[in-house]
């Protein structure tokens, strides 16, 4: 079956605004993250229903360690709870889970939970959910270079294609659509290498409020864009003189 090109094959999301969502309700920030997990589970299925094949979310950045200790430990605990609560459902829904990021700094329990999530879902094909955890775009470029050098690649063998094969997201095509919720207009070190030609959509919607309608609005914005990848659109090239 031919792919509908107006639907992005790969959507990447910075799920921002959990803290403010909680604050508006006079709740501790943790409750915003908790509501954020519930929003994510709905968005995964909505993306799959609309033909998105890859969804990648920024769950914890390399810089998030700078947050207050109780928020960091709350987020770590939340991930463990989320895996327990939702892994069965996601597995049944055909979701393949892949974790990207530096696993060295996380606890043995969390590493084991990630391994279980990946192992349980590895044969699923409906949609691939990549969870960026302890991830940073610059970290990714550095680790890719280190592995390429360790493999003995010579300078002239280091090409964009070869380096892409060492990046943490090597299992997925580059994102077609990058969404950031929460009103900030920046990339914040997410998938720096991979978003070179992504369409960017920023919305004021706080992540826990991001529902199917907000998703459809972002997908409609994407469908209205003209992707040129550095080329000139048909009919806009100079007409040769004479
Ligand atoms: C940004 O909001 C959000 C985060 C740093 C964490 C997002 C994580 C989740 C939704 C949980 C993911 C869990 C799994 C299992 C994938 P913020 O805290 O920066 O919000 P603010 O800008 O309003 O303060």
Short mmCIF file of C-alpha atoms and ligand atoms in Angstrom, two decimals:
data_model
loop_
_atom_site.label_atom_id
_atom_site.label_comp_id
_atom_site.label_asym_id
_atom_site.label_seq_id
_atom_site.Cartn_x
_atom_site.Cartn_y
_atom_site.Cartn_z
CA UNK A 1 0.00 0.00 0.00
CA UNK A 2 1.28 3.49 -0.90
CA UNK A 3 2.10 5.76 2.06
CA UNK A 4 0.06 8.92 2.54
CA UNK A 5 2.84 11.52 2.34
CA UNK A 6 0.75 14.13 4.17
CA UNK A 7 1.16 11.99 7.33
CA UNK A 8 4.61 12.20 8.95
CA UNK A 9 6.33 8.85 9.19
CA UNK A 10 8.24 9.93 12.30
CA UNK A 11 7.03 12.40 14.94
CA UNK A 12 9.33 13.63 17.72
CA UNK A 13 7.90 15.42 20.76
CA UNK A 14 9.33 17.57 23.56
CA UNK A 15 6.66 17.04 26.22
CA UNK A 16 6.99 20.37 28.03
CA UNK A 17 4.66 22.06 30.50
CA UNK A 18 3.99 19.34 33.07
CA UNK A 19 5.17 21.50 35.98
CA UNK A 20 3.01 24.47 34.96
CA UNK A 21 0.00 22.20 34.43
CA UNK A 22 0.36 21.00 38.03
CA UNK A 23 1.00 24.50 39.40
CA UNK A 24 -2.22 25.79 37.80
CA UNK A 25 -4.02 23.14 39.89
CA UNK A 26 -2.05 23.90 43.09
CA UNK A 27 -0.49 20.43 42.87
CA UNK A 28 3.16 19.38 43.26
CA UNK A 29 5.04 19.17 39.94
CA UNK A 30 5.12 15.37 40.18
CA UNK A 31 1.38 15.27 39.45
CA UNK A 32 2.04 17.08 36.19
CA UNK A 33 4.52 14.40 35.15
CA UNK A 34 2.03 11.71 36.18
CA UNK A 35 -0.68 13.30 34.01
CA UNK A 36 1.97 13.57 31.30
CA UNK A 37 2.41 9.80 31.21
CA UNK A 38 -1.35 9.32 30.77
CA UNK A 39 -1.35 11.87 27.93
CA UNK A 40 1.55 10.04 26.29
CA UNK A 41 -0.20 6.67 26.29
CA UNK A 42 -3.18 8.21 24.45
CA UNK A 43 -0.95 10.02 21.95
CA UNK A 44 0.96 6.81 21.12
CA UNK A 45 -2.24 5.08 20.03
CA UNK A 46 -3.60 8.14 18.24
CA UNK A 47 -0.34 8.43 16.27
CA UNK A 48 -0.47 4.75 15.32
CA UNK A 49 -4.13 5.08 14.24
CA UNK A 50 -3.16 7.97 11.95
CA UNK A 51 -0.35 6.06 10.23
CA UNK A 52 2.65 7.47 12.13
CA UNK A 53 5.26 4.67 12.24
CA UNK A 54 7.76 6.17 14.70
CA UNK A 55 7.11 8.35 17.75
CA UNK A 56 10.05 9.64 19.77
CA UNK A 57 9.58 11.49 23.06
CA UNK A 58 11.98 13.42 25.30
CA UNK A 59 11.32 11.96 28.75
CA UNK A 60 14.48 13.01 30.59
CA UNK A 61 17.31 15.11 29.23
CA UNK A 62 21.00 14.96 30.18
CA UNK A 63 20.37 18.38 31.76
CA UNK A 64 17.35 17.31 33.86
CA UNK A 65 19.72 16.04 36.60
CA UNK A 66 20.00 19.72 37.60
CA UNK A 67 16.40 19.67 38.88
CA UNK A 68 15.70 19.38 42.62
CA UNK A 69 16.62 15.94 43.93
CA UNK A 70 13.04 15.03 44.87
CA UNK A 71 11.78 15.86 41.36
CA UNK A 72 14.52 13.72 39.78
CA UNK A 73 13.81 10.77 42.05
CA UNK A 74 10.06 11.31 41.50
CA UNK A 75 10.56 11.09 37.73
CA UNK A 76 12.68 7.94 38.05
CA UNK A 77 10.04 6.34 40.27
CA UNK A 78 7.30 7.43 37.90
CA UNK A 79 8.97 5.67 35.00
CA UNK A 80 9.12 2.43 37.01
CA UNK A 81 5.44 2.77 37.90
CA UNK A 82 4.56 3.65 34.29
CA UNK A 83 6.33 0.55 32.97
CA UNK A 84 4.46 -1.63 35.49
CA UNK A 85 1.13 0.06 34.75
CA UNK A 86 1.28 0.35 30.96
CA UNK A 87 3.75 -2.20 29.56
CA UNK A 88 1.09 -4.90 29.15
CA UNK A 89 -1.28 -2.52 27.38
CA UNK A 90 1.40 -1.09 25.09
CA UNK A 91 2.60 -4.60 24.23
CA UNK A 92 -0.97 -5.66 23.35
CA UNK A 93 -1.44 -2.47 21.32
CA UNK A 94 1.48 -3.46 19.06
CA UNK A 95 3.91 -0.81 20.34
CA UNK A 96 7.62 -1.54 20.06
CA UNK A 97 9.58 0.28 22.78
CA UNK A 98 13.17 1.40 22.32
CA UNK A 99 15.08 3.40 24.92
CA UNK A 100 17.68 5.89 23.71
CA UNK A 101 20.17 7.68 25.93
CA UNK A 102 23.01 7.03 28.33
CA UNK A 103 21.91 4.16 30.59
CA UNK A 104 25.07 4.25 32.72
CA UNK A 105 23.76 6.84 35.17
CA UNK A 106 20.36 5.26 35.89
CA UNK A 107 19.64 2.74 38.64
CA UNK A 108 19.88 -1.02 38.13
CA UNK A 109 16.11 -1.26 38.66
CA UNK A 110 15.39 1.26 35.94
CA UNK A 111 17.87 -0.38 33.56
CA UNK A 112 16.12 -3.71 34.20
CA UNK A 113 12.68 -2.14 33.59
CA UNK A 114 13.89 -0.68 30.27
CA UNK A 115 15.35 -4.04 29.25
CA UNK A 116 12.05 -5.75 30.08
CA UNK A 117 10.06 -3.17 28.09
CA UNK A 118 12.32 -3.58 25.07
CA UNK A 119 12.40 -7.37 25.25
CA UNK A 120 8.62 -7.75 25.72
CA UNK A 121 7.80 -5.53 22.74
CA UNK A 122 10.65 -6.21 20.33
CA UNK A 123 8.54 -8.09 17.75
CA UNK A 124 5.78 -5.46 17.64
CA UNK A 125 5.35 -3.54 14.40
CA UNK A 126 2.36 -1.17 14.72
CA UNK A 127 4.44 1.79 15.91
CA UNK A 128 7.94 2.23 17.36
CA UNK A 129 8.05 4.37 20.49
CA UNK A 130 11.55 5.65 21.24
CA UNK A 131 11.87 7.06 24.74
CA UNK A 132 14.81 9.45 25.07
CA UNK A 133 15.97 9.14 28.64
CA UNK A 134 19.17 10.68 29.98
CA UNK A 135 19.56 11.78 26.39
CA UNK A 136 21.12 14.87 24.83
CA UNK A 137 21.63 15.63 21.15
CA UNK A 138 25.26 16.64 21.72
CA UNK A 139 25.89 13.52 23.80
CA UNK A 140 24.54 11.50 20.87
CA UNK A 141 26.93 13.09 18.33
CA UNK A 142 29.89 12.60 20.70
CA UNK A 143 29.09 8.95 21.45
CA UNK A 144 28.61 8.26 17.73
CA UNK A 145 32.05 9.78 16.94
CA UNK A 146 33.67 7.82 19.76
CA UNK A 147 32.24 4.52 18.51
CA UNK A 148 33.20 5.29 14.91
CA UNK A 149 36.79 6.02 15.99
CA UNK A 150 36.86 2.90 18.19
CA UNK A 151 35.78 0.89 15.12
CA UNK A 152 38.85 2.26 13.31
CA UNK A 153 37.04 4.46 10.77
CA UNK A 154 39.51 6.64 8.85
CA UNK A 155 38.76 10.38 8.43
CA UNK A 156 37.62 9.98 4.82
CA UNK A 157 35.30 7.15 5.85
CA UNK A 158 33.39 9.43 8.23
CA UNK A 159 30.41 10.45 6.13
CA UNK A 160 26.94 11.60 7.17
CA UNK A 161 25.51 8.19 6.30
CA UNK A 162 28.19 6.26 8.24
CA UNK A 163 27.86 8.51 11.30
CA UNK A 164 24.05 8.20 11.22
CA UNK A 165 24.58 4.45 11.69
CA UNK A 166 26.26 5.16 15.04
CA UNK A 167 23.61 7.52 16.39
CA UNK A 168 21.24 6.40 19.14
CA UNK A 169 18.30 6.78 16.71
CA UNK A 170 19.83 4.58 13.99
CA UNK A 171 16.74 2.35 14.06
CA UNK A 172 14.47 5.14 12.75
CA UNK A 173 14.33 7.57 9.82
CA UNK A 174 14.88 11.24 10.70
CA UNK A 175 11.79 12.90 12.24
CA UNK A 176 9.48 14.51 9.68
CA UNK A 177 7.64 16.48 12.36
CA UNK A 178 9.06 17.90 15.61
CA UNK A 179 6.47 19.11 18.13
CA UNK A 180 7.20 21.05 21.32
CA UNK A 181 4.40 21.74 23.75
CA UNK A 182 4.47 24.24 26.62
CA UNK A 183 5.08 27.47 24.72
CA UNK A 184 8.90 27.56 24.57
CA UNK A 185 10.34 27.91 21.08
CA UNK A 186 13.60 25.96 21.15
CA UNK A 187 15.04 22.50 20.48
CA UNK A 188 16.72 22.13 23.91
CA UNK A 189 19.37 19.62 22.77
CA UNK A 190 16.84 17.05 21.49
CA UNK A 191 17.82 15.03 18.37
CA UNK A 192 20.11 17.79 17.06
CA UNK A 193 21.56 15.70 14.23
CA UNK A 194 18.24 14.21 13.17
CA UNK A 195 16.01 17.33 13.05
CA UNK A 196 18.06 19.01 10.29
CA UNK A 197 15.06 18.98 7.90
CA UNK A 198 12.17 18.33 10.29
CA UNK A 199 9.11 20.55 10.20
CA UNK A 200 8.87 22.32 13.56
CA UNK A 201 5.54 22.90 15.33
CA UNK A 202 5.41 24.78 18.64
CA UNK A 203 2.24 24.97 20.68
CA UNK A 204 1.29 26.72 23.92
CA UNK A 205 -0.70 23.63 24.97
CA UNK A 206 0.79 22.15 28.16
CA UNK A 207 1.79 18.51 27.66
CA UNK A 208 -0.85 16.89 29.95
CA UNK A 209 -3.52 18.76 27.92
CA UNK A 210 -2.13 17.52 24.58
CA UNK A 211 -4.95 15.31 23.30
CA UNK A 212 -6.06 13.91 19.94
CA UNK A 213 -7.36 17.33 18.86
CA UNK A 214 -4.01 18.97 19.60
CA UNK A 215 -2.28 16.13 17.77
CA UNK A 216 -4.55 16.54 14.76
CA UNK A 217 -3.85 20.30 14.71
CA UNK A 218 -0.09 19.59 14.63
CA UNK A 219 -0.56 16.97 11.89
CA UNK A 220 -2.67 19.44 9.87
CA UNK A 221 0.06 22.09 10.21
CA UNK A 222 2.55 19.50 8.94
CA UNK A 223 0.33 18.53 6.00
CA UNK A 224 0.15 22.19 4.94
CA UNK A 225 3.93 22.59 4.82
CA UNK A 226 5.97 22.30 1.66
CA UNK A 227 9.12 20.25 2.28
CA UNK A 228 12.02 21.23 0.05
CA UNK A 229 15.09 19.75 1.77
CA UNK A 230 17.21 22.66 0.55
CA UNK A 231 15.95 22.51 -3.03
CA UNK A 232 13.70 24.95 -4.91
CA UNK A 233 10.00 24.21 -5.27
CA UNK A 234 8.77 23.25 -8.73
CA UNK A 235 7.93 26.34 -10.76
CA UNK A 236 10.13 28.61 -8.63
CA UNK A 237 13.46 28.06 -10.39
CA UNK A 238 14.84 30.93 -12.52
CA UNK A 239 13.70 30.71 -16.13
CA UNK A 240 16.78 30.48 -18.38
CA UNK A 241 17.27 33.77 -20.28
CA UNK A 242 16.92 33.87 -24.06
C1 LIG B 1 8.88 18.80 30.93
O1 LIG B 1 7.95 19.51 31.70
C2 LIG B 1 8.73 17.37 31.13
C3 LIG B 1 9.68 16.53 31.64
C4 LIG B 1 11.02 16.97 32.02
C5 LIG B 1 9.41 15.12 31.84
C6 LIG B 1 8.49 14.48 30.86
C7 LIG B 1 8.30 13.10 31.30
C8 LIG B 1 7.15 12.42 31.25
C9 LIG B 1 5.89 12.93 30.67
C10 LIG B 1 7.16 11.04 31.78
C11 LIG B 1 7.65 10.11 30.72
C12 LIG B 1 7.58 8.75 31.22
C13 LIG B 1 7.72 7.65 30.43
C14 LIG B 1 7.49 6.33 31.01
C15 LIG B 1 8.06 7.74 29.00
P1 LIG B 1 8.47 20.55 32.78
O2 LIG B 1 8.64 19.85 34.07
O3 LIG B 1 9.72 21.22 32.27
O4 LIG B 1 7.29 21.55 32.83
P2 LIG B 1 7.37 23.13 33.09
O5 LIG B 1 8.10 23.70 31.90
O6 LIG B 1 5.94 23.54 33.12
O7 LIG B 1 8.08 23.35 34.38
#
